[in-house]
Short mmCIF file of C-alpha atoms in Angstrom, two decimals:
data_model
loop_
_atom_site.label_atom_id
_atom_site.label_comp_id
_atom_site.label_asym_id
_atom_site.label_seq_id
_atom_site.Cartn_x
_atom_site.Cartn_y
_atom_site.Cartn_z
CA MET C 1 46.50 -37.34 83.14
CA TRP C 2 44.29 -37.02 79.63
CA PRO C 3 46.21 -36.49 76.36
CA PRO C 4 45.10 -32.96 75.70
CA VAL C 5 46.62 -31.92 79.29
CA ARG C 6 49.78 -33.57 78.63
CA ARG C 7 50.33 -31.82 75.32
CA THR C 8 49.65 -28.59 77.02
CA VAL C 9 51.97 -29.08 79.73
CA ARG C 10 54.83 -30.00 77.32
CA SER C 11 54.12 -26.79 75.13
CA ILE C 12 54.28 -24.69 78.22
CA ASN C 13 57.52 -26.40 79.23
CA TRP C 14 58.96 -25.63 75.79
CA ARG C 15 58.01 -22.11 75.80
CA ALA C 16 59.28 -21.62 79.24
CA SER C 17 62.72 -23.16 78.32
CA ASN C 18 63.02 -20.67 75.42
CA ALA C 19 61.74 -17.62 77.16
CA ARG C 20 64.16 -18.10 80.28
CA TRP C 21 65.94 -15.12 78.93
CA ASP C 22 62.86 -13.01 79.71
CA VAL C 23 62.43 -14.09 83.35
CA PRO C 24 63.04 -11.19 85.73
CA LYS C 25 66.43 -11.75 87.68
CA THR C 26 65.08 -10.76 91.20
CA SER C 27 63.63 -13.52 93.42
CA ALA C 28 60.61 -11.78 94.20
CA ALA C 29 59.91 -11.14 90.65
CA ARG C 30 60.73 -14.65 89.62
CA ALA C 31 58.23 -15.83 92.26
CA GLY C 32 55.62 -13.64 90.81
CA ALA C 33 56.27 -14.71 87.20
CA ILE C 34 56.14 -18.59 88.32
CA ARG C 35 53.00 -17.93 90.19
CA LEU C 36 51.48 -16.37 87.02
CA LEU C 37 52.59 -19.41 84.99
CA LEU C 38 51.26 -21.90 87.25
CA LEU C 39 47.75 -20.28 87.25
CA PHE C 40 47.95 -19.95 83.42
CA VAL C 41 48.75 -23.80 83.12
CA ALA C 42 46.14 -24.84 85.45
CA GLY C 43 43.51 -22.68 83.38
CA ILE C 44 44.42 -24.37 80.23
CA SER C 45 44.41 -27.80 81.88
CA LEU C 46 40.79 -27.28 83.26
CA SER C 47 39.69 -25.99 79.88
CA GLY C 48 41.13 -28.80 77.97
CA CYS C 49 39.30 -31.44 80.35
CA GLY C 50 35.90 -29.64 79.79
CA LYS C 51 35.15 -29.94 83.42
CA LYS C 52 34.07 -27.46 85.92
CA PRO C 53 36.23 -27.08 89.06
CA PRO C 54 34.72 -28.93 91.77
CA GLU C 55 32.71 -26.94 94.35
CA PRO C 56 34.25 -26.78 97.71
CA THR C 57 33.11 -29.25 100.55
CA PRO C 58 30.88 -27.44 102.94
CA VAL C 59 32.15 -27.37 106.53
CA VAL C 60 29.40 -28.38 108.92
CA GLU C 61 29.69 -27.63 112.45
CA ILE C 62 28.57 -30.47 114.82
CA ARG C 63 27.33 -29.33 118.18
CA ARG C 64 26.19 -31.70 121.00
CA ASN C 65 22.81 -30.75 122.20
CA SER C 66 21.75 -30.86 125.74
CA PRO C 67 19.01 -33.45 126.65
CA ASP C 68 16.53 -30.77 126.48
CA ASP C 69 17.26 -29.83 123.05
CA ASP C 70 16.44 -33.37 121.81
CA PRO C 71 12.97 -33.79 120.12
CA PRO C 72 11.08 -36.25 121.92
CA PRO C 73 11.08 -39.84 120.74
CA PRO C 74 8.29 -41.28 118.61
CA PRO C 75 5.59 -43.20 120.76
CA SER C 76 6.60 -46.89 120.94
CA LYS C 77 4.25 -49.51 119.41
CA PRO C 78 3.12 -52.05 122.09
CA VAL C 79 5.10 -55.48 121.55
CA ILE C 80 2.83 -58.13 121.13
CA SER C 81 4.60 -61.51 121.87
CA GLU C 82 3.47 -64.42 119.40
CA PRO C 83 2.66 -67.52 121.30
CA GLU C 84 5.15 -70.22 120.48
CA PRO C 85 3.83 -72.83 118.21
CA GLU C 86 2.93 -76.17 119.82
CA PRO C 87 5.23 -78.92 118.82
CA PRO C 88 3.54 -81.40 116.46
CA LYS C 89 1.90 -84.18 118.00
CA ARG C 90 3.21 -87.61 117.04
CA GLY C 91 0.23 -89.66 116.65
CA PRO C 92 -0.33 -93.14 117.26
CA VAL C 93 2.62 -95.04 118.37
CA TRP C 94 1.48 -98.30 118.94
CA PRO C 95 4.54 -100.17 120.51
CA GLU C 96 4.02 -97.50 123.25
CA ILE C 97 0.10 -97.69 123.31
CA LEU C 98 0.19 -101.53 123.81
CA GLY C 99 3.32 -101.62 125.92
CA PRO C 100 3.52 -101.30 129.67
CA SER C 101 1.63 -98.09 130.82
CA GLU C 102 3.76 -95.28 132.37
CA GLY C 103 0.83 -93.90 134.29
CA GLN C 104 0.66 -93.47 138.08
CA LEU C 105 -2.78 -94.00 139.43
CA PRO C 106 -4.24 -91.38 141.77
CA ALA C 107 -5.32 -91.94 145.15
CA PRO C 108 -8.70 -93.94 145.07
CA ARG C 109 -12.04 -91.87 145.63
CA GLY C 110 -13.10 -91.67 149.20
CA GLY C 111 -15.77 -94.47 148.84
CA LEU C 112 -17.71 -96.64 146.45
CA VAL C 113 -20.82 -94.92 145.53
CA TRP C 114 -23.05 -95.92 142.56
CA LEU C 115 -24.82 -92.83 141.00
CA ASN C 116 -27.95 -93.03 138.95
CA SER C 117 -27.35 -90.08 136.70
CA LEU C 118 -25.15 -90.35 133.99
CA LYS C 119 -25.01 -86.61 133.48
CA ASP C 120 -23.93 -86.16 137.38
CA ALA C 121 -21.18 -88.81 136.68
CA LEU C 122 -19.81 -86.95 133.75
CA GLU C 123 -19.58 -83.46 135.44
CA LEU C 124 -17.64 -85.42 138.41
CA ALA C 125 -15.47 -87.02 135.85
CA ARG C 126 -14.32 -83.62 134.30
CA VAL C 127 -13.55 -82.11 137.72
CA GLU C 128 -11.67 -85.18 139.02
CA LYS C 129 -10.04 -86.18 135.74
CA ARG C 130 -11.19 -89.93 136.12
CA PRO C 131 -12.71 -92.43 133.73
CA VAL C 132 -16.42 -93.33 134.31
CA LEU C 133 -17.71 -96.78 134.72
CA VAL C 134 -21.56 -97.29 133.77
CA VAL C 135 -23.04 -100.52 134.57
CA ALA C 136 -26.71 -101.56 133.19
CA ARG C 137 -28.25 -104.26 135.14
CA CYS C 138 -31.83 -105.73 134.49
CA PRO C 139 -33.19 -105.96 138.15
CA GLU C 140 -35.46 -108.88 137.13
CA SER C 141 -32.79 -111.04 135.53
CA LYS C 142 -31.33 -114.11 137.15
CA GLN C 143 -28.29 -114.09 134.83
CA PHE C 144 -24.96 -112.64 135.53
CA THR C 145 -25.30 -112.77 139.25
CA GLU C 146 -21.72 -113.29 139.98
CA ILE C 147 -20.49 -110.21 138.26
CA ASP C 148 -23.13 -108.14 139.83
CA ALA C 149 -22.37 -109.24 143.29
CA PHE C 150 -18.69 -108.39 142.82
CA LEU C 151 -19.60 -105.01 141.66
CA GLN C 152 -22.05 -104.37 144.73
CA HIS C 153 -20.02 -106.06 147.36
CA PRO C 154 -16.37 -106.14 146.21
CA ASP C 155 -13.46 -107.55 148.26
CA SER C 156 -10.92 -105.04 149.20
CA GLU C 157 -8.79 -105.28 146.31
CA GLY C 158 -11.86 -105.16 143.86
CA GLU C 159 -13.23 -102.00 145.76
CA LEU C 160 -9.89 -100.09 145.39
CA LEU C 161 -10.21 -100.81 141.67
CA LEU C 162 -13.74 -99.51 141.34
CA ARG C 163 -12.90 -96.43 143.18
CA GLN C 164 -10.45 -95.33 140.68
CA PHE C 165 -13.69 -94.65 138.52
CA ILE C 166 -16.86 -92.56 138.88
CA THR C 167 -19.48 -95.29 139.09
CA VAL C 168 -22.91 -95.33 137.73
CA ARG C 169 -25.48 -97.99 137.87
CA LEU C 170 -28.63 -97.83 135.38
CA THR C 171 -31.57 -100.27 135.68
CA ASN C 172 -33.95 -98.92 132.88
CA ALA C 173 -33.00 -98.71 129.31
CA TRP C 174 -35.01 -95.68 128.68
CA ASP C 175 -32.53 -93.97 131.12
CA PHE C 176 -29.41 -94.72 128.52
CA ASP C 177 -28.13 -91.44 127.09
CA ASN C 178 -27.34 -92.61 123.51
CA ARG C 179 -25.14 -89.53 122.75
CA VAL C 180 -22.68 -91.35 125.36
CA LEU C 181 -23.58 -95.05 125.39
CA ARG C 182 -24.64 -95.69 121.92
CA SER C 183 -26.37 -98.76 122.97
CA GLU C 184 -27.29 -99.75 119.38
CA ALA C 185 -23.76 -99.90 118.47
CA LEU C 186 -21.64 -100.60 121.74
CA GLN C 187 -24.24 -102.71 123.67
CA ASP C 188 -25.31 -106.35 123.00
CA GLY C 189 -28.91 -105.83 124.18
CA ASP C 190 -29.76 -109.49 124.56
CA CYS C 191 -27.32 -109.60 127.72
CA SER C 192 -29.04 -108.51 130.99
CA PHE C 193 -25.80 -107.03 132.17
CA TRP C 194 -23.37 -104.65 130.39
CA ALA C 195 -20.83 -102.14 131.09
CA TRP C 196 -19.02 -99.06 129.54
CA MET C 197 -15.65 -97.49 130.54
CA LEU C 198 -15.67 -93.78 129.51
CA THR C 199 -13.22 -91.00 129.20
CA GLU C 200 -13.53 -87.91 131.51
CA THR C 201 -15.30 -86.25 128.62
CA GLY C 202 -17.77 -89.00 127.76
CA GLY C 203 -16.10 -90.83 124.96
CA ALA C 204 -16.54 -94.61 124.95
CA LEU C 205 -13.28 -96.27 125.74
CA ALA C 206 -14.19 -99.79 126.55
CA THR C 207 -17.29 -102.05 126.92
CA PHE C 208 -17.48 -105.26 129.01
CA GLY C 209 -20.28 -108.24 128.57
CA GLY C 210 -21.45 -110.88 126.60
CA ARG C 211 -22.54 -114.47 126.49
CA ASP C 212 -23.08 -117.33 124.33
CA HIS C 213 -25.35 -120.38 123.78
CA GLU C 214 -23.36 -122.25 126.28
CA GLY C 215 -24.15 -120.04 129.10
CA GLU C 216 -23.52 -116.80 130.97
CA HIS C 217 -20.02 -117.64 132.24
CA THR C 218 -18.44 -118.70 129.01
CA ARG C 219 -17.48 -115.20 127.78
CA ILE C 220 -17.02 -113.12 130.97
CA SER C 221 -15.66 -113.31 134.43
CA VAL C 222 -14.84 -111.32 137.52
CA ALA C 223 -11.22 -111.76 136.63
CA GLY C 224 -12.12 -110.64 132.87
CA PHE C 225 -13.57 -107.50 134.10
CA GLN C 226 -10.76 -106.69 136.46
CA ALA C 227 -8.14 -107.18 133.52
CA ALA C 228 -10.34 -104.83 131.22
CA ALA C 229 -10.67 -102.33 134.04
CA ARG C 230 -6.71 -102.27 134.64
CA ARG C 231 -5.99 -101.75 130.96
CA VAL C 232 -8.31 -98.77 131.03
CA LEU C 233 -6.84 -97.31 134.22
CA GLY C 234 -3.40 -97.78 132.83
CA TYR C 235 -4.21 -95.97 129.57
CA SER C 236 -6.20 -93.24 131.11
CA PHE C 237 -3.51 -92.08 133.48
CA ASP C 238 -0.48 -92.40 130.87
CA PRO C 239 1.14 -89.13 130.36
CA ARG C 240 1.83 -90.04 126.92
CA ARG C 241 -1.96 -90.65 125.95
CA PRO C 242 -2.55 -87.03 124.66
CA ASP C 243 0.11 -87.43 121.97
CA TRP C 244 -1.24 -90.75 120.86
CA GLN C 245 -4.36 -89.13 119.61
CA ILE C 246 -6.54 -92.18 119.44
CA ASP C 247 -9.28 -91.11 122.29
CA PRO C 248 -12.74 -91.74 120.94
CA LYS C 249 -14.34 -88.41 120.02
CA PRO C 250 -16.24 -86.86 122.94
CA PRO C 251 -20.05 -86.79 122.53
CA ASP C 252 -21.68 -83.42 122.18
CA LEU C 253 -23.63 -83.09 125.41
CA SER C 254 -25.44 -79.90 124.61
CA GLY C 255 -29.10 -80.33 124.92
CA PRO C 256 -31.18 -82.96 126.83
CA PRO C 257 -30.31 -86.62 126.64
CA LEU C 258 -30.95 -88.75 123.71
CA SER C 259 -33.10 -91.90 124.35
CA LEU C 260 -33.53 -94.73 122.00
CA ARG C 261 -36.90 -93.08 120.93
CA GLU C 262 -34.93 -90.18 119.38
CA ALA C 263 -31.63 -92.08 118.55
CA LEU C 264 -33.54 -94.73 116.41
CA PRO C 265 -36.73 -92.96 115.58
CA VAL C 266 -37.73 -95.43 112.56
CA GLY C 267 -37.02 -98.35 114.50
CA TYR C 268 -38.77 -97.23 117.56
CA GLN C 269 -42.01 -96.19 115.63
CA MET C 270 -41.98 -99.71 113.61
CA TRP C 271 -41.62 -101.43 117.23
CA LYS C 272 -44.26 -99.38 118.96
CA ASP C 273 -46.72 -99.26 116.14
CA ASP C 274 -46.31 -102.51 114.41
CA PHE C 275 -44.64 -105.17 116.63
CA ARG C 276 -46.19 -104.27 119.97
CA LYS C 277 -49.56 -103.02 118.35
CA GLY C 278 -52.59 -102.57 120.84
CA LEU C 279 -50.19 -103.17 123.86
CA LYS C 280 -49.49 -100.57 126.48
CA ASP C 281 -46.34 -98.38 126.63
CA VAL C 282 -43.35 -100.02 128.33
CA ALA C 283 -42.60 -97.97 131.56
CA CYS C 284 -39.20 -100.16 132.05
CA LEU C 285 -37.51 -100.99 128.83
CA ARG C 286 -35.57 -104.00 129.07
CA CYS C 287 -32.26 -104.60 127.41
CA HIS C 288 -33.56 -107.21 124.95
CA GLN C 289 -36.48 -104.70 123.98
CA ALA C 290 -34.04 -102.03 123.49
CA GLN C 291 -32.22 -104.68 121.18
CA GLU C 292 -35.76 -105.19 119.21
CA ILE C 293 -35.84 -101.62 118.47
CA ALA C 294 -32.26 -101.43 116.90
CA LEU C 295 -33.25 -104.70 115.00
CA GLU C 296 -36.26 -103.00 113.80
CA HIS C 297 -34.21 -99.97 112.68
CA PHE C 298 -31.47 -101.85 110.95
CA SER C 299 -33.51 -104.52 109.34
CA THR C 300 -34.69 -101.75 106.75
CA LEU C 301 -31.15 -101.87 105.62
CA ALA C 302 -29.89 -105.38 106.26
CA GLY C 303 -33.08 -107.59 106.11
CA LEU C 304 -32.69 -110.74 107.70
CA LYS C 305 -28.91 -110.26 107.76
CA ALA C 306 -29.43 -108.26 110.70
CA MET C 307 -29.94 -111.37 112.73
CA LEU C 308 -26.39 -112.18 112.50
CA LEU C 309 -25.55 -109.76 115.22
CA TRP C 310 -22.49 -109.36 117.38
CA PRO C 311 -20.18 -111.99 115.72
CA TYR C 312 -17.83 -113.95 117.85
CA PRO C 313 -14.01 -114.25 117.60
CA GLU C 314 -14.52 -117.70 116.26
CA ASN C 315 -16.18 -116.05 113.35
CA ILE C 316 -12.65 -115.13 112.07
CA GLY C 317 -11.00 -118.21 113.55
CA LEU C 318 -9.79 -116.99 117.02
CA LYS C 319 -10.55 -118.37 120.35
CA LEU C 320 -9.90 -115.85 123.29
CA ASP C 321 -9.24 -116.46 127.00
CA ARG C 322 -12.35 -115.62 129.23
CA ASP C 323 -10.27 -114.38 132.26
CA ASP C 324 -7.85 -112.34 130.13
CA GLY C 325 -10.17 -111.02 127.32
CA LEU C 326 -7.45 -110.58 124.68
CA LEU C 327 -5.23 -113.75 124.78
CA VAL C 328 -5.42 -115.88 122.04
CA THR C 329 -5.79 -119.50 123.14
CA ALA C 330 -6.38 -121.27 119.47
CA VAL C 331 -6.34 -120.44 116.05
CA ASP C 332 -8.62 -122.23 113.37
CA PRO C 333 -5.79 -123.33 110.85
CA SER C 334 -8.04 -122.80 107.88
CA SER C 335 -9.16 -119.13 108.78
CA VAL C 336 -8.14 -116.01 107.90
CA ALA C 337 -6.64 -115.19 111.32
CA ALA C 338 -4.07 -118.01 110.64
CA LYS C 339 -3.34 -116.66 107.15
CA ALA C 340 -2.48 -113.40 108.86
CA GLY C 341 0.00 -115.08 111.16
CA ILE C 342 -1.89 -114.92 114.45
CA GLU C 343 -0.77 -117.68 116.76
CA ALA C 344 -1.97 -119.10 120.15
CA GLY C 345 -0.28 -117.14 123.03
CA ASP C 346 -0.64 -113.82 121.01
CA SER C 347 -2.50 -110.87 122.61
CA LEU C 348 -4.85 -108.81 120.59
CA GLY C 349 -4.15 -104.95 120.79
CA SER C 350 -6.21 -103.08 118.11
CA ALA C 351 -8.92 -103.64 115.49
CA ASN C 352 -9.37 -101.19 112.86
CA ASP C 353 -7.15 -98.76 114.70
CA ARG C 354 -9.35 -99.02 117.87
CA ARG C 355 -7.44 -99.87 121.01
CA LEU C 356 -8.75 -102.92 122.50
CA PHE C 357 -9.41 -103.52 126.33
CA SER C 358 -11.88 -106.44 126.54
CA GLN C 359 -13.14 -109.23 124.31
CA SER C 360 -16.28 -107.28 123.90
CA ASP C 361 -14.43 -104.28 122.39
CA PHE C 362 -13.29 -106.48 119.84
CA ARG C 363 -16.81 -108.03 119.09
CA SER C 364 -18.14 -104.35 118.79
CA VAL C 365 -15.53 -103.55 116.02
CA LEU C 366 -16.83 -107.07 114.44
CA GLN C 367 -20.45 -105.89 114.82
CA ASP C 368 -19.72 -102.63 112.91
CA LEU C 369 -18.12 -104.55 109.93
CA PRO C 370 -20.10 -105.08 106.54
CA TYR C 371 -22.79 -108.16 106.65
CA VAL C 372 -21.09 -109.35 103.56
CA GLY C 373 -17.21 -109.28 102.99
CA GLY C 374 -15.00 -106.42 104.35
CA THR C 375 -11.47 -106.00 105.85
CA LEU C 376 -10.28 -106.18 109.40
CA ARG C 377 -6.86 -104.54 110.41
CA LEU C 378 -5.59 -106.15 113.57
CA ARG C 379 -2.47 -105.60 115.85
CA TRP C 380 -1.34 -107.84 118.10
CA MET C 381 1.50 -108.60 120.51
CA HIS C 382 3.72 -111.58 119.82
CA GLY C 383 5.76 -111.80 122.94
CA ASP C 384 7.41 -108.46 122.97
CA GLU C 385 7.04 -107.94 119.29
CA LEU C 386 4.35 -106.01 117.56
CA ARG C 387 2.82 -107.39 114.67
CA GLU C 388 -0.11 -106.12 112.34
CA GLY C 389 -1.96 -107.78 109.50
CA THR C 390 -5.21 -107.11 107.24
CA LEU C 391 -7.64 -109.90 107.12
CA VAL C 392 -10.06 -110.03 104.04
CA LEU C 393 -13.39 -111.36 105.35
CA SER C 394 -15.59 -113.80 103.15
CA ASP C 395 -19.03 -112.82 102.02
CA ARG C 396 -20.37 -115.28 104.61
CA TRP C 397 -17.98 -114.65 107.34
CA ARG C 398 -20.96 -113.50 109.93
CA GLU C 399 -22.90 -116.76 109.45
CA MET C 400 -23.64 -118.53 112.65
CA ALA C 401 -25.59 -121.96 113.29
CA PRO C 402 -29.06 -121.44 114.60
CA GLU C 403 -28.07 -123.14 117.94
CA VAL C 404 -25.31 -120.31 118.47
CA LEU C 405 -28.25 -117.69 118.24
CA SER C 406 -30.95 -119.66 120.24
CA TRP C 407 -30.14 -117.94 123.33
CA ARG C 408 -31.08 -114.42 122.14
CA PRO C 409 -34.54 -113.29 123.23
CA SER C 410 -34.58 -110.52 120.62
CA LEU C 411 -34.22 -113.11 117.93
CA VAL C 412 -36.39 -115.77 119.36
CA PHE C 413 -39.32 -113.47 120.34
CA GLY C 414 -38.39 -110.34 118.40
CA PRO C 415 -39.62 -108.71 115.20
CA LEU C 416 -37.46 -110.04 112.45
CA GLY C 417 -38.61 -112.70 110.10
CA LEU C 418 -41.82 -115.00 110.43
CA VAL C 419 -42.70 -117.54 112.84
CA PRO C 420 -44.83 -120.91 112.16
CA GLY C 421 -47.60 -119.96 114.42
CA PHE C 422 -47.00 -122.95 116.93
CA PHE C 423 -44.06 -123.54 119.47
CA PRO C 424 -41.98 -126.41 118.41
CA LYS C 425 -41.64 -129.21 121.46
CA GLY C 426 -38.86 -131.56 120.83
CA LEU C 427 -39.65 -135.40 121.02
CA ASN C 428 -37.53 -137.37 123.50
CA ASP C 429 -35.53 -140.61 122.40
CA GLY C 430 -38.49 -142.85 123.45
CA GLN C 431 -40.95 -141.07 121.20
CA ARG C 432 -38.39 -140.92 118.36
CA LYS C 433 -38.41 -144.58 118.53
CA ARG C 434 -42.01 -145.16 118.51
CA PHE C 435 -42.28 -143.19 115.38
CA ARG C 436 -39.33 -144.78 113.83
CA ILE C 437 -37.46 -141.05 113.60
CA PRO C 438 -33.87 -141.05 113.43
CA LEU C 439 -31.92 -139.44 116.21
CA ASN C 440 -30.29 -136.82 114.07
CA THR C 441 -33.22 -135.44 112.15
CA MET C 442 -36.14 -133.13 113.09
CA ALA C 443 -39.03 -134.29 115.29
CA VAL C 444 -41.16 -131.64 116.89
CA GLN C 445 -44.88 -131.33 118.19
CA PRO C 446 -46.56 -128.19 117.59
CA GLN C 447 -47.75 -126.30 120.80
CA MET C 448 -50.65 -123.97 119.93
CA ASN C 449 -53.76 -122.12 120.57
CA ALA C 450 -57.07 -123.59 119.07
CA ASP C 451 -57.45 -120.33 117.18
CA SER C 452 -54.02 -119.88 115.82
CA PRO C 453 -53.53 -119.76 112.02
CA ALA C 454 -51.57 -123.27 112.29
CA ALA C 455 -54.59 -124.98 113.83
CA SER C 456 -56.89 -123.34 111.45
CA ALA C 457 -54.86 -124.90 108.67
CA GLY C 458 -55.45 -128.42 110.04
CA LEU C 459 -52.35 -128.98 112.13
CA HIS C 460 -52.93 -130.87 115.39
CA PRO C 461 -51.20 -130.65 118.62
CA SER C 462 -50.51 -134.51 118.51
CA ASP C 463 -48.79 -134.36 115.10
CA VAL C 464 -44.84 -134.67 114.69
CA ILE C 465 -43.47 -132.71 112.10
CA ILE C 466 -40.31 -134.33 110.60
CA ALA C 467 -39.48 -131.68 107.78
CA VAL C 468 -40.23 -128.01 106.72
CA ASN C 469 -39.79 -126.98 102.80
CA GLY C 470 -37.98 -130.45 102.63
CA HIS C 471 -35.44 -129.70 105.03
CA ASN C 472 -35.14 -131.70 108.33
CA PRO C 473 -32.29 -130.47 110.56
CA ASN C 474 -32.49 -131.72 114.12
CA TYR C 475 -33.80 -128.46 115.67
CA ASP C 476 -36.41 -127.92 118.24
CA GLU C 477 -37.74 -125.18 120.42
CA HIS C 478 -35.83 -121.72 120.28
CA THR C 479 -33.22 -123.19 117.80
CA PHE C 480 -36.09 -124.22 115.40
CA ILE C 481 -37.76 -120.92 115.45
CA ILE C 482 -34.46 -119.05 114.58
CA TRP C 483 -33.97 -121.61 111.71
CA PHE C 484 -37.57 -121.17 110.57
CA ARG C 485 -37.13 -117.38 110.46
CA ARG C 486 -34.19 -117.44 108.28
CA ASN C 487 -35.48 -120.28 105.96
CA ALA C 488 -39.48 -119.67 105.82
CA ILE C 489 -40.73 -118.45 102.37
CA PRO C 490 -42.70 -115.17 103.07
CA ASN C 491 -46.20 -114.66 101.47
CA GLN C 492 -46.96 -118.10 100.59
CA LEU C 493 -47.87 -121.62 101.83
CA ASN C 494 -44.95 -123.56 103.29
CA PRO C 495 -45.09 -127.45 103.27
CA LEU C 496 -44.69 -129.57 106.41
CA ASP C 497 -44.02 -133.05 106.38
CA VAL C 498 -46.22 -134.52 109.34
CA ILE C 499 -46.73 -137.93 111.03
CA SER C 500 -50.17 -138.24 112.83
CA SER C 501 -49.60 -139.52 116.06
CA ARG C 502 -53.36 -140.95 115.98
CA ASN C 503 -52.95 -143.50 113.01
CA GLY C 504 -48.97 -143.11 112.17
CA GLN C 505 -49.85 -141.90 108.55
CA ARG C 506 -47.46 -139.26 106.90
CA ARG C 507 -48.84 -136.14 105.06
CA LYS C 508 -48.11 -132.83 103.80
CA GLN C 509 -49.43 -129.87 105.77
CA MET C 510 -49.58 -126.38 104.30
CA ILE C 511 -49.14 -123.48 106.72
CA THR C 512 -48.72 -119.78 106.19
CA PRO C 513 -45.83 -118.22 108.23
CA ILE C 514 -46.82 -115.09 110.41
CA PRO C 515 -45.21 -112.19 112.18
CA TYR C 516 -44.67 -112.89 115.79
CA ARG C 517 -46.61 -110.47 118.13
CA PRO C 518 -45.71 -110.40 121.88
CA THR C 519 -48.25 -110.41 124.56
CA GLU C 520 -48.13 -108.65 127.89
#
């Protein structure tokens, strides 16, 4: 109670006690007096607080309406359910990717049928959800007959393996759709046999093929093909594959196929208008001619370095098993591979984040590296342990001796570099003894036409050439031509050290190197 109210009440009490004698005697009268007194006190108290009496609370009558009396509910908005976000994909999990497959192969296709249309094969692959096997084979070649015989007439086990793919066979390089096969990057065109293994959407998963100067059986075999194909099938049907996100990007297949004419227009025009000037158009483009177009194209960027194409695992210090493709059998102890910790018995798994299925896969990664220097990130399995490392390559890591390149038609008879204007036929041991030429030095005789520039300069078919520009490595025939292309001095006379077989005298013979031009 506020102080003014307390003072008022005390004052009333005192007045009431001193005026008791004046209160009426009867009970009714007393009650009326008390009521008047209370009203008087309440009025004083309210006026002393300075407040108005509170207004009475209104009484609200609550009546339950019938359902008919209720207003119609507002129209409900349609409920749009938001799609649940997809769980984030994990990305590459290399121990899983390089470990055992969890895929189950479907039943093989009804029969082994080799299509001749890549477009039809890709349409079937999208329907059947199978990988595609594309084989390119030169019908005139006598090489790679063993692998081709297996593909055409496989045994029962091989046929079941091939029937897991949609199979395509091409015999003309003009038919290559370079949106898919990318022959300039994924095919060693000096080989008359090559294979691609594609995803159902046309991405290039794997390649298979290759050879070297020792022959056509040193890099590939039927067992090697089967090993690569099984790896591709295990990967393709693994249910974890979508989460790994390492599939090659599917090509854009809208529009017409892309031949080498459109894929490498600069190289094609140089090849057609310069290298093959005056010759009729090629109806059946051979693989080495496709390689020549690619060399013309890339020579504008790399010059003669473009001759150092498709390096081998040995370029970085590795030797791989032919029948497995990825198993390391030997490591050069002074190589960058040895420094990275790779050992014999290890198995390569990925290179620059590309899953490897064959030795040619690894070589295509090497082919894509810079001509000078560069780095190579490798993953490999050491038993059950995944290891990885980055190899820093030297400026000359691509270097290959001329004899290693001597089997390549595109380098011997192709557009890069200059030729001497004659074919260098090697001397036998008896001829060397006659001219007193050591066995480990140059000794060739020029085979040429009478109207060739070398003959016009004074060179005779019976002459013996023992040095060029002061160098005398023991090279002849194709090896000599490749060495000459890489070492001849253009646009000037090049001196030859010559012994005349007619009188045994030695002399300097000057020749001008010329571009090679094919004949029909």
